[in-house]
Structures are given as C-alpha cells and as structure tokens.
PDB file of N, CA and C in Angstrom:
ATOM      1  N   MET J   1     -60.251  89.961  52.413  1.00 89.00           N
ATOM      2  CA  MET J   1     -59.590  91.257  52.296  1.00 89.00           C
ATOM      3  C   MET J   1     -60.161  92.187  53.372  1.00 89.00           C
ATOM      4  N   PRO J   2     -59.308  92.731  54.236  1.00 92.00           N
ATOM      5  CA  PRO J   2     -59.798  93.616  55.305  1.00 92.00           C
ATOM      6  C   PRO J   2     -60.431  94.897  54.763  1.00 92.00           C
ATOM      7  N   VAL J   3     -61.369  95.410  55.530  1.00 96.00           N
ATOM      8  CA  VAL J   3     -62.022  96.684  55.224  1.00 96.00           C
ATOM      9  C   VAL J   3     -61.812  97.583  56.428  1.00 96.00           C
ATOM     10  N   GLY J   4     -61.538  98.860  56.186  1.00 97.00           N
ATOM     11  CA  GLY J   4     -61.338  99.802  57.277  1.00 97.00           C
ATOM     12  C   GLY J   4     -61.694 101.207  56.850  1.00 97.00           C
ATOM     13  N   LYS J   5     -61.294 102.158  57.689  1.00 98.00           N
ATOM     14  CA  LYS J   5     -61.541 103.574  57.402  1.00 98.00           C
ATOM     15  C   LYS J   5     -60.235 104.339  57.513  1.00 98.00           C
ATOM     16  N   VAL J   6     -60.136 105.371  56.714  1.00 98.00           N
ATOM     17  CA  VAL J   6     -58.955 106.227  56.760  1.00 98.00           C
ATOM     18  C   VAL J   6     -59.021 107.053  58.038  1.00 98.00           C
ATOM     19  N   LYS J   7     -57.993 106.955  58.866  1.00 98.00           N
ATOM     20  CA  LYS J   7     -57.922 107.749  60.091  1.00 98.00           C
ATOM     21  C   LYS J   7     -57.511 109.176  59.734  1.00 98.00           C
ATOM     22  N   TRP J   8     -56.445 109.305  58.976  1.00 98.00           N
ATOM     23  CA  TRP J   8     -56.005 110.592  58.428  1.00 98.00           C
ATOM     24  C   TRP J   8     -55.023 110.318  57.310  1.00 98.00           C
ATOM     25  N   PHE J   9     -54.892 111.302  56.423  1.00 98.00           N
ATOM     26  CA  PHE J   9     -53.956 111.192  55.311  1.00 98.00           C
ATOM     27  C   PHE J   9     -53.417 112.572  54.994  1.00 98.00           C
ATOM     28  N   ASN J  10     -52.094 112.705  54.955  1.00 98.00           N
ATOM     29  CA  ASN J  10     -51.435 113.978  54.673  1.00 98.00           C
ATOM     30  C   ASN J  10     -50.989 113.987  53.212  1.00 98.00           C
ATOM     31  N   ASN J  11     -51.666 114.775  52.388  1.00 96.00           N
ATOM     32  CA  ASN J  11     -51.330 114.839  50.962  1.00 96.00           C
ATOM     33  C   ASN J  11     -49.908 115.326  50.720  1.00 96.00           C
ATOM     34  N   ALA J  12     -49.467 116.313  51.481  1.00 97.00           N
ATOM     35  CA  ALA J  12     -48.136 116.885  51.274  1.00 97.00           C
ATOM     36  C   ALA J  12     -47.036 115.850  51.533  1.00 97.00           C
ATOM     37  N   LYS J  13     -47.231 115.024  52.535  1.00 97.00           N
ATOM     38  CA  LYS J  13     -46.226 114.018  52.872  1.00 97.00           C
ATOM     39  C   LYS J  13     -46.467 112.685  52.170  1.00 97.00           C
ATOM     40  N   GLY J  14     -47.690 112.471  51.677  1.00 97.00           N
ATOM     41  CA  GLY J  14     -47.983 111.258  50.921  1.00 97.00           C
ATOM     42  C   GLY J  14     -48.231 110.015  51.750  1.00 97.00           C
ATOM     43  N   PHE J  15     -48.624 110.197  53.002  1.00 98.00           N
ATOM     44  CA  PHE J  15     -48.939 109.028  53.818  1.00 98.00           C
ATOM     45  C   PHE J  15     -49.979 109.364  54.874  1.00 98.00           C
ATOM     46  N   GLY J  16     -50.504 108.318  55.480  1.00 98.00           N
ATOM     47  CA  GLY J  16     -51.472 108.462  56.555  1.00 98.00           C
ATOM     48  C   GLY J  16     -51.685 107.109  57.209  1.00 98.00           C
ATOM     49  N   PHE J  17     -52.832 106.962  57.869  1.00 98.00           N
ATOM     50  CA  PHE J  17     -53.107 105.720  58.572  1.00 98.00           C
ATOM     51  C   PHE J  17     -54.548 105.281  58.370  1.00 98.00           C
ATOM     52  N   VAL J  18     -54.720 103.959  58.390  1.00 98.00           N
ATOM     53  CA  VAL J  18     -56.024 103.324  58.243  1.00 98.00           C
ATOM     54  C   VAL J  18     -56.283 102.537  59.517  1.00 98.00           C
ATOM     55  N   VAL J  19     -57.526 102.495  59.953  1.00 98.00           N
ATOM     56  CA  VAL J  19     -57.908 101.687  61.113  1.00 98.00           C
ATOM     57  C   VAL J  19     -58.907 100.627  60.661  1.00 98.00           C
ATOM     58  N   CYS J  20     -58.836  99.466  61.307  1.00 95.00           N
ATOM     59  CA  CYS J  20     -59.812  98.413  61.029  1.00 95.00           C
ATOM     60  C   CYS J  20     -59.942  97.526  62.259  1.00 95.00           C
ATOM     61  N   ASP J  21     -61.054  96.810  62.335  1.00 93.00           N
ATOM     62  CA  ASP J  21     -61.341  95.965  63.493  1.00 93.00           C
ATOM     63  C   ASP J  21     -60.392  94.770  63.604  1.00 93.00           C
ATOM     64  N   GLU J  22     -59.825  94.336  62.498  1.00 94.00           N
ATOM     65  CA  GLU J  22     -58.978  93.147  62.496  1.00 94.00           C
ATOM     66  C   GLU J  22     -57.590  93.387  63.097  1.00 94.00           C
ATOM     67  N   HIS J  23     -57.200  94.648  63.240  1.00 93.00           N
ATOM     68  CA  HIS J  23     -55.866  94.972  63.759  1.00 93.00           C
ATOM     69  C   HIS J  23     -55.989  96.000  64.879  1.00 93.00           C
ATOM     70  N   GLU J  24     -55.265  95.767  65.963  1.00 93.00           N
ATOM     71  CA  GLU J  24     -55.297  96.698  67.092  1.00 93.00           C
ATOM     72  C   GLU J  24     -54.552  97.991  66.777  1.00 93.00           C
ATOM     73  N   GLU J  25     -53.478  97.887  66.008  1.00 95.00           N
ATOM     74  CA  GLU J  25     -52.683  99.076  65.699  1.00 95.00           C
ATOM     75  C   GLU J  25     -53.150  99.719  64.395  1.00 95.00           C
ATOM     76  N   ASP J  26     -52.860 101.011  64.257  1.00 97.00           N
ATOM     77  CA  ASP J  26     -53.159 101.715  63.011  1.00 97.00           C
ATOM     78  C   ASP J  26     -52.240 101.180  61.918  1.00 97.00           C
ATOM     79  N   LEU J  27     -52.756 101.124  60.700  1.00 98.00           N
ATOM     80  CA  LEU J  27     -51.999 100.602  59.571  1.00 98.00           C
ATOM     81  C   LEU J  27     -51.451 101.755  58.733  1.00 98.00           C
ATOM     82  N   PHE J  28     -50.173 101.716  58.451  1.00 98.00           N
ATOM     83  CA  PHE J  28     -49.526 102.747  57.644  1.00 98.00           C
ATOM     84  C   PHE J  28     -50.034 102.660  56.209  1.00 98.00           C
ATOM     85  N   ALA J  29     -50.354 103.810  55.614  1.00 98.00           N
ATOM     86  CA  ALA J  29     -50.829 103.859  54.232  1.00 98.00           C
ATOM     87  C   ALA J  29     -50.000 104.877  53.453  1.00 98.00           C
ATOM     88  N   HIS J  30     -49.284 104.414  52.439  1.00 98.00           N
ATOM     89  CA  HIS J  30     -48.462 105.286  51.595  1.00 98.00           C
ATOM     90  C   HIS J  30     -49.189 105.521  50.278  1.00 98.00           C
ATOM     91  N   TYR J  31     -49.033 106.708  49.713  1.00 98.00           N
ATOM     92  CA  TYR J  31     -49.756 107.039  48.483  1.00 98.00           C
ATOM     93  C   TYR J  31     -49.471 106.047  47.355  1.00 98.00           C
ATOM     94  N   SER J  32     -48.280 105.467  47.328  1.00 97.00           N
ATOM     95  CA  SER J  32     -47.928 104.532  46.255  1.00 97.00           C
ATOM     96  C   SER J  32     -48.729 103.231  46.332  1.00 97.00           C
ATOM     97  N   SER J  33     -49.384 102.981  47.471  1.00 98.00           N
ATOM     98  CA  SER J  33     -50.201 101.778  47.633  1.00 98.00           C
ATOM     99  C   SER J  33     -51.672 102.004  47.302  1.00 98.00           C
ATOM    100  N   ILE J  34     -52.031 103.233  46.933  1.00 98.00           N
ATOM    101  CA  ILE J  34     -53.427 103.548  46.610  1.00 98.00           C
ATOM    102  C   ILE J  34     -53.694 103.172  45.160  1.00 98.00           C
ATOM    103  N   GLN J  35     -54.726 102.377  44.951  1.00 97.00           N
ATOM    104  CA  GLN J  35     -55.089 101.910  43.616  1.00 97.00           C
ATOM    105  C   GLN J  35     -56.166 102.816  43.031  1.00 97.00           C
ATOM    106  N   MET J  36     -55.746 103.866  42.327  1.00 94.00           N
ATOM    107  CA  MET J  36     -56.691 104.750  41.644  1.00 94.00           C
ATOM    108  C   MET J  36     -55.947 105.488  40.543  1.00 94.00           C
ATOM    109  N   GLU J  37     -56.711 106.005  39.602  1.00 94.00           N
ATOM    110  CA  GLU J  37     -56.137 106.791  38.516  1.00 94.00           C
ATOM    111  C   GLU J  37     -55.917 108.220  38.992  1.00 94.00           C
ATOM    112  N   GLY J  38     -54.969 108.902  38.388  1.00 94.00           N
ATOM    113  CA  GLY J  38     -54.757 110.311  38.694  1.00 94.00           C
ATOM    114  C   GLY J  38     -54.084 110.527  40.039  1.00 94.00           C
ATOM    115  N   TYR J  39     -54.449 111.635  40.667  1.00 95.00           N
ATOM    116  CA  TYR J  39     -53.856 112.042  41.944  1.00 95.00           C
ATOM    117  C   TYR J  39     -54.270 111.067  43.037  1.00 95.00           C
ATOM    118  N   LYS J  40     -53.312 110.427  43.666  1.00 96.00           N
ATOM    119  CA  LYS J  40     -53.599 109.400  44.667  1.00 96.00           C
ATOM    120  C   LYS J  40     -53.678 110.029  46.043  1.00 96.00           C
ATOM    121  N   THR J  41     -54.886 110.055  46.599  1.00 96.00           N
ATOM    122  CA  THR J  41     -55.098 110.638  47.917  1.00 96.00           C
ATOM    123  C   THR J  41     -56.239 109.915  48.616  1.00 96.00           C
ATOM    124  N   LEU J  42     -56.307 110.081  49.911  1.00 97.00           N
ATOM    125  CA  LEU J  42     -57.392 109.529  50.721  1.00 97.00           C
ATOM    126  C   LEU J  42     -57.927 110.638  51.608  1.00 97.00           C
ATOM    127  N   LYS J  43     -59.169 110.483  52.047  1.00 97.00           N
ATOM    128  CA  LYS J  43     -59.787 111.458  52.944  1.00 97.00           C
ATOM    129  C   LYS J  43     -60.165 110.765  54.243  1.00 97.00           C
ATOM    130  N   ALA J  44     -60.010 111.469  55.349  1.00 97.00           N
ATOM    131  CA  ALA J  44     -60.379 110.920  56.653  1.00 97.00           C
ATOM    132  C   ALA J  44     -61.826 110.446  56.609  1.00 97.00           C
ATOM    133  N   GLY J  45     -62.060 109.244  57.130  1.00 97.00           N
ATOM    134  CA  GLY J  45     -63.408 108.696  57.179  1.00 97.00           C
ATOM    135  C   GLY J  45     -63.793 107.856  55.979  1.00 97.00           C
ATOM    136  N   GLN J  46     -63.013 107.896  54.906  1.00 97.00           N
ATOM    137  CA  GLN J  46     -63.324 107.093  53.722  1.00 97.00           C
ATOM    138  C   GLN J  46     -63.206 105.613  54.042  1.00 97.00           C
ATOM    139  N   ALA J  47     -64.145 104.827  53.525  1.00 97.00           N
ATOM    140  CA  ALA J  47     -64.079 103.374  53.652  1.00 97.00           C
ATOM    141  C   ALA J  47     -63.139 102.838  52.579  1.00 97.00           C
ATOM    142  N   VAL J  48     -62.246 101.949  52.985  1.00 98.00           N
ATOM    143  CA  VAL J  48     -61.276 101.370  52.060  1.00 98.00           C
ATOM    144  C   VAL J  48     -61.141  99.874  52.308  1.00 98.00           C
ATOM    145  N   GLU J  49     -60.740  99.158  51.262  1.00 98.00           N
ATOM    146  CA  GLU J  49     -60.347  97.761  51.424  1.00 98.00           C
ATOM    147  C   GLU J  49     -58.893  97.667  51.004  1.00 98.00           C
ATOM    148  N   PHE J  50     -58.186  96.677  51.533  1.00 98.00           N
ATOM    149  CA  PHE J  50     -56.739  96.637  51.331  1.00 98.00           C
ATOM    150  C   PHE J  50     -56.198  95.278  51.709  1.00 98.00           C
ATOM    151  N   ASP J  51     -54.960  95.045  51.351  1.00 98.00           N
ATOM    152  CA  ASP J  51     -54.194  93.897  51.817  1.00 98.00           C
ATOM    153  C   ASP J  51     -53.226  94.429  52.868  1.00 98.00           C
ATOM    154  N   THR J  52     -52.643  93.543  53.639  1.00 97.00           N
ATOM    155  CA  THR J  52     -51.679  93.980  54.649  1.00 97.00           C
ATOM    156  C   THR J  52     -50.353  93.244  54.473  1.00 97.00           C
ATOM    157  N   VAL J  53     -49.288  93.926  54.836  1.00 97.00           N
ATOM    158  CA  VAL J  53     -47.964  93.308  54.887  1.00 97.00           C
ATOM    159  C   VAL J  53     -47.303  93.738  56.189  1.00 97.00           C
ATOM    160  N   LYS J  54     -46.617  92.798  56.795  1.00 96.00           N
ATOM    161  CA  LYS J  54     -45.886  93.111  58.020  1.00 96.00           C
ATOM    162  C   LYS J  54     -44.551  93.729  57.621  1.00 96.00           C
ATOM    163  N   ALA J  55     -44.256  94.869  58.192  1.00 94.00           N
ATOM    164  CA  ALA J  55     -43.015  95.578  57.883  1.00 94.00           C
ATOM    165  C   ALA J  55     -42.206  95.739  59.163  1.00 94.00           C
ATOM    166  N   GLU J  56     -41.016  96.249  59.021  1.00 94.00           N
ATOM    167  CA  GLU J  56     -40.122  96.427  60.161  1.00 94.00           C
ATOM    168  C   GLU J  56     -40.747  97.306  61.245  1.00 94.00           C
ATOM    169  N   ARG J  57     -41.495  98.326  60.820  1.00 91.00           N
ATOM    170  CA  ARG J  57     -42.063  99.277  61.785  1.00 91.00           C
ATOM    171  C   ARG J  57     -43.578  99.165  61.896  1.00 91.00           C
ATOM    172  N   GLY J  58     -44.130  97.970  61.767  1.00 94.00           N
ATOM    173  CA  GLY J  58     -45.570  97.786  61.922  1.00 94.00           C
ATOM    174  C   GLY J  58     -46.206  97.186  60.683  1.00 94.00           C
ATOM    175  N   ILE J  59     -47.514  97.246  60.646  1.00 96.00           N
ATOM    176  CA  ILE J  59     -48.260  96.669  59.530  1.00 96.00           C
ATOM    177  C   ILE J  59     -48.618  97.773  58.543  1.00 96.00           C
ATOM    178  N   HIS J  60     -48.437  97.484  57.262  1.00 98.00           N
ATOM    179  CA  HIS J  60     -48.746  98.445  56.204  1.00 98.00           C
ATOM    180  C   HIS J  60     -49.985  97.982  55.441  1.00 98.00           C
ATOM    181  N   ALA J  61     -50.844  98.932  55.105  1.00 98.00           N
ATOM    182  CA  ALA J  61     -51.956  98.664  54.198  1.00 98.00           C
ATOM    183  C   ALA J  61     -51.416  98.845  52.783  1.00 98.00           C
ATOM    184  N   VAL J  62     -51.642  97.854  51.925  1.00 98.00           N
ATOM    185  CA  VAL J  62     -51.191  97.931  50.531  1.00 98.00           C
ATOM    186  C   VAL J  62     -52.356  97.581  49.615  1.00 98.00           C
ATOM    187  N   ASN J  63     -52.219  97.880  48.342  1.00 98.00           N
ATOM    188  CA  ASN J  63     -53.306  97.642  47.378  1.00 98.00           C
ATOM    189  C   ASN J  63     -54.605  98.266  47.879  1.00 98.00           C
ATOM    190  N   ILE J  64     -54.516  99.500  48.322  1.00 98.00           N
ATOM    191  CA  ILE J  64     -55.657 100.198  48.937  1.00 98.00           C
ATOM    192  C   ILE J  64     -56.638 100.632  47.857  1.00 98.00           C
ATOM    193  N   ARG J  65     -57.894 100.252  48.043  1.00 98.00           N
ATOM    194  CA  ARG J  65     -58.959 100.642  47.121  1.00 98.00           C
ATOM    195  C   ARG J  65     -60.063 101.336  47.900  1.00 98.00           C
ATOM    196  N   VAL J  66     -60.455 102.509  47.430  1.00 97.00           N
ATOM    197  CA  VAL J  66     -61.542 103.259  48.063  1.00 97.00           C
ATOM    198  C   VAL J  66     -62.852 102.574  47.709  1.00 97.00           C
ATOM    199  N   LEU J  67     -63.682 102.330  48.719  1.00 96.00           N
ATOM    200  CA  LEU J  67     -64.993 101.725  48.486  1.00 96.00           C
ATOM    201  C   LEU J  67     -65.990 102.815  48.111  1.00 96.00           C
ATOM    202  N   PRO J  68     -66.941 102.490  47.238  1.00 92.00           N
ATOM    203  CA  PRO J  68     -67.937 103.498  46.859  1.00 92.00           C
ATOM    204  C   PRO J  68     -68.764 103.911  48.070  1.00 92.00           C
ATOM    205  N   GLU J  69     -69.079 105.205  48.134  1.00 82.00           N
ATOM    206  CA  GLU J  69     -69.917 105.700  49.225  1.00 82.00           C
ATOM    207  C   GLU J  69     -71.340 105.228  49.005  1.00 82.00           C
ATOM    208  N   MET J  70     -72.074 105.078  50.095  1.00 67.00           N
ATOM    209  CA  MET J  70     -73.487 104.735  49.970  1.00 67.00           C
ATOM    210  C   MET J  70     -74.196 105.967  49.445  1.00 67.00           C
ATOM    211  N   ALA J  71     -74.710 105.879  48.259  1.00 56.00           N
ATOM    212  CA  ALA J  71     -75.279 107.033  47.557  1.00 56.00           C
ATOM    213  C   ALA J  71     -76.389 107.693  48.348  1.00 56.00           C
ATOM    214  N   GLY J  72     -76.211 108.989  48.582  1.00 52.00           N
ATOM    215  CA  GLY J  72     -77.283 109.803  49.126  1.00 52.00           C
ATOM    216  C   GLY J  72     -77.531 109.723  50.613  1.00 52.00           C
ATOM    217  N   THR J  73     -76.843 108.903  51.380  1.00 48.00           N
ATOM    218  CA  THR J  73     -77.182 108.793  52.795  1.00 48.00           C
ATOM    219  C   THR J  73     -76.963 110.091  53.539  1.00 48.00           C
ATOM    220  N   GLU J  74     -75.763 110.671  53.441  1.00 49.00           N
ATOM    221  CA  GLU J  74     -75.508 111.926  54.138  1.00 49.00           C
ATOM    222  C   GLU J  74     -76.251 113.081  53.498  1.00 49.00           C
ATOM    223  N   ARG J  75     -76.251 113.107  52.180  1.00 46.00           N
ATOM    224  CA  ARG J  75     -76.865 114.211  51.465  1.00 46.00           C
ATOM    225  C   ARG J  75     -78.369 114.266  51.736  1.00 46.00           C
ATOM    226  N   SER J  76     -79.062 113.124  51.684  1.00 42.00           N
ATOM    227  CA  SER J  76     -80.509 113.149  51.869  1.00 42.00           C
ATOM    228  C   SER J  76     -80.875 113.584  53.283  1.00 42.00           C
ATOM    229  N   THR J  77     -80.077 113.195  54.270  1.00 41.00           N
ATOM    230  CA  THR J  77     -80.338 113.615  55.638  1.00 41.00           C
ATOM    231  C   THR J  77     -80.165 115.113  55.779  1.00 41.00           C
ATOM    232  N   SER J  78     -79.090 115.662  55.226  1.00 46.00           N
ATOM    233  CA  SER J  78     -78.869 117.100  55.354  1.00 46.00           C
ATOM    234  C   SER J  78     -79.913 117.879  54.566  1.00 46.00           C
ATOM    235  N   ASN J  79     -80.341 117.383  53.413  1.00 49.00           N
ATOM    236  CA  ASN J  79     -81.382 118.060  52.644  1.00 49.00           C
ATOM    237  C   ASN J  79     -82.692 118.100  53.419  1.00 49.00           C
ATOM    238  N   ARG J  80     -83.025 117.011  54.101  1.00 48.00           N
ATOM    239  CA  ARG J  80     -84.248 116.985  54.912  1.00 48.00           C
ATOM    240  C   ARG J  80     -84.161 118.002  56.035  1.00 48.00           C
ATOM    241  N   ASN J  81     -83.007 118.075  56.694  1.00 50.00           N
ATOM    242  CA  ASN J  81     -82.841 119.031  57.787  1.00 50.00           C
ATOM    243  C   ASN J  81     -82.952 120.466  57.286  1.00 50.00           C
ATOM    244  N   GLU J  82     -82.352 120.750  56.121  1.00 52.00           N
ATOM    245  CA  GLU J  82     -82.440 122.097  55.557  1.00 52.00           C
ATOM    246  C   GLU J  82     -83.876 122.444  55.205  1.00 52.00           C
ATOM    247  N   ALA J  83     -84.608 121.506  54.619  1.00 49.00           N
ATOM    248  CA  ALA J  83     -86.004 121.746  54.255  1.00 49.00           C
ATOM    249  C   ALA J  83     -86.841 121.984  55.508  1.00 49.00           C
ATOM    250  N   LYS J  84     -86.569 121.228  56.550  1.00 48.00           N
ATOM    251  CA  LYS J  84     -87.308 121.382  57.806  1.00 48.00           C
ATOM    252  C   LYS J  84     -87.039 122.762  58.408  1.00 48.00           C
ATOM    253  N   GLU J  85     -85.762 123.190  58.384  1.00 53.00           N
ATOM    254  CA  GLU J  85     -85.414 124.508  58.918  1.00 53.00           C
ATOM    255  C   GLU J  85     -86.091 125.620  58.129  1.00 53.00           C
ATOM    256  N   ARG J  86     -86.131 125.482  56.798  1.00 50.00           N
ATOM    257  CA  ARG J  86     -86.784 126.494  55.965  1.00 50.00           C
ATOM    258  C   ARG J  86     -88.275 126.572  56.274  1.00 50.00           C
ATOM    259  N   SER J  87     -88.928 125.419  56.413  1.00 48.00           N
ATOM    260  CA  SER J  87     -90.369 125.439  56.664  1.00 48.00           C
ATOM    261  C   SER J  87     -90.666 126.001  58.054  1.00 48.00           C
ATOM    262  N   THR J  88     -89.802 125.725  59.014  1.00 49.00           N
ATOM    263  CA  THR J  88     -89.988 126.252  60.362  1.00 49.00           C
ATOM    264  C   THR J  88     -89.807 127.762  60.370  1.00 49.00           C
ATOM    265  N   SER J  89     -88.764 128.255  59.693  1.00 51.00           N
ATOM    266  CA  SER J  89     -88.523 129.699  59.685  1.00 51.00           C
ATOM    267  C   SER J  89     -89.596 130.431  58.883  1.00 51.00           C
ATOM    268  N   THR J  90     -90.148 129.812  57.853  1.00 50.00           N
ATOM    269  CA  THR J  90     -91.212 130.429  57.061  1.00 50.00           C
ATOM    270  C   THR J  90     -92.488 130.537  57.877  1.00 50.00           C
ATOM    271  N   SER J  91     -92.817 129.498  58.634  1.00 51.00           N
ATOM    272  CA  SER J  91     -94.046 129.527  59.429  1.00 51.00           C
ATOM    273  C   SER J  91     -93.934 130.506  60.592  1.00 51.00           C
ATOM    274  N   ASP J  92     -92.706 130.770  61.064  1.00 55.00           N
ATOM    275  CA  ASP J  92     -92.512 131.732  62.148  1.00 55.00           C
ATOM    276  C   ASP J  92     -92.757 133.163  61.687  1.00 55.00           C
ATOM    277  N   GLN J  93     -92.615 133.415  60.391  1.00 56.00           N
ATOM    278  CA  GLN J  93     -92.751 134.769  59.869  1.00 56.00           C
ATOM    279  C   GLN J  93     -94.202 135.178  59.672  1.00 56.00           C
ATOM    280  N   THR J  94     -95.139 134.261  59.660  1.00 53.00           N
ATOM    281  CA  THR J  94     -96.539 134.616  59.407  1.00 53.00           C
ATOM    282  C   THR J  94     -97.282 134.990  60.643  1.00 53.00           C
TER     283      THR J  94
END
C-alpha cells in the first residue's frame, strides 16, 4: 500500500492532491475516499496511506487513511526553542 503526503486539500471543494515517491504525477484525492469518522478532510503535509486506481484523467488515491503523527517530534522541538529563548532573554535582563 503506497504512503505519501497531502500536497493540498480544499475543504470547500472536497478535493485535493497527494504526492508519493511511487508516482511521478500528483494523485487526485476526493473527500469521499477518505476513511475517517465525522468530517472528512486532509491537511497539507499529513502522511497518508492509500490505494490507487487509474482513472480517465489520471491516478486517484482511494481508501485514504491518515497515518498517526510521530508523537511530540514537532512539539518537543518548539518547546525547547521557546525555553531557550526565555532563558536567553532572562539572562540578558540581569
């Protein structure tokens, strides 16, 4: 099953595109192909896995499932940077 990233997704129109190393062209992604409960949407940069089908106007990503984010990677980095900035600004005041 291919894995890729969401290039962009327009909630108002209900579609967007996914990119992956296995395909040179961007893959069309329609909201009806997203496998999740509730409001079906994707965010740019999200990691997804999917199946593909060849369509008249290119390849479509279907059975799209959002992959879980790696817990804390971005958050821990930004928290460290914020703590470093606070300690630097505090030491400058003395």
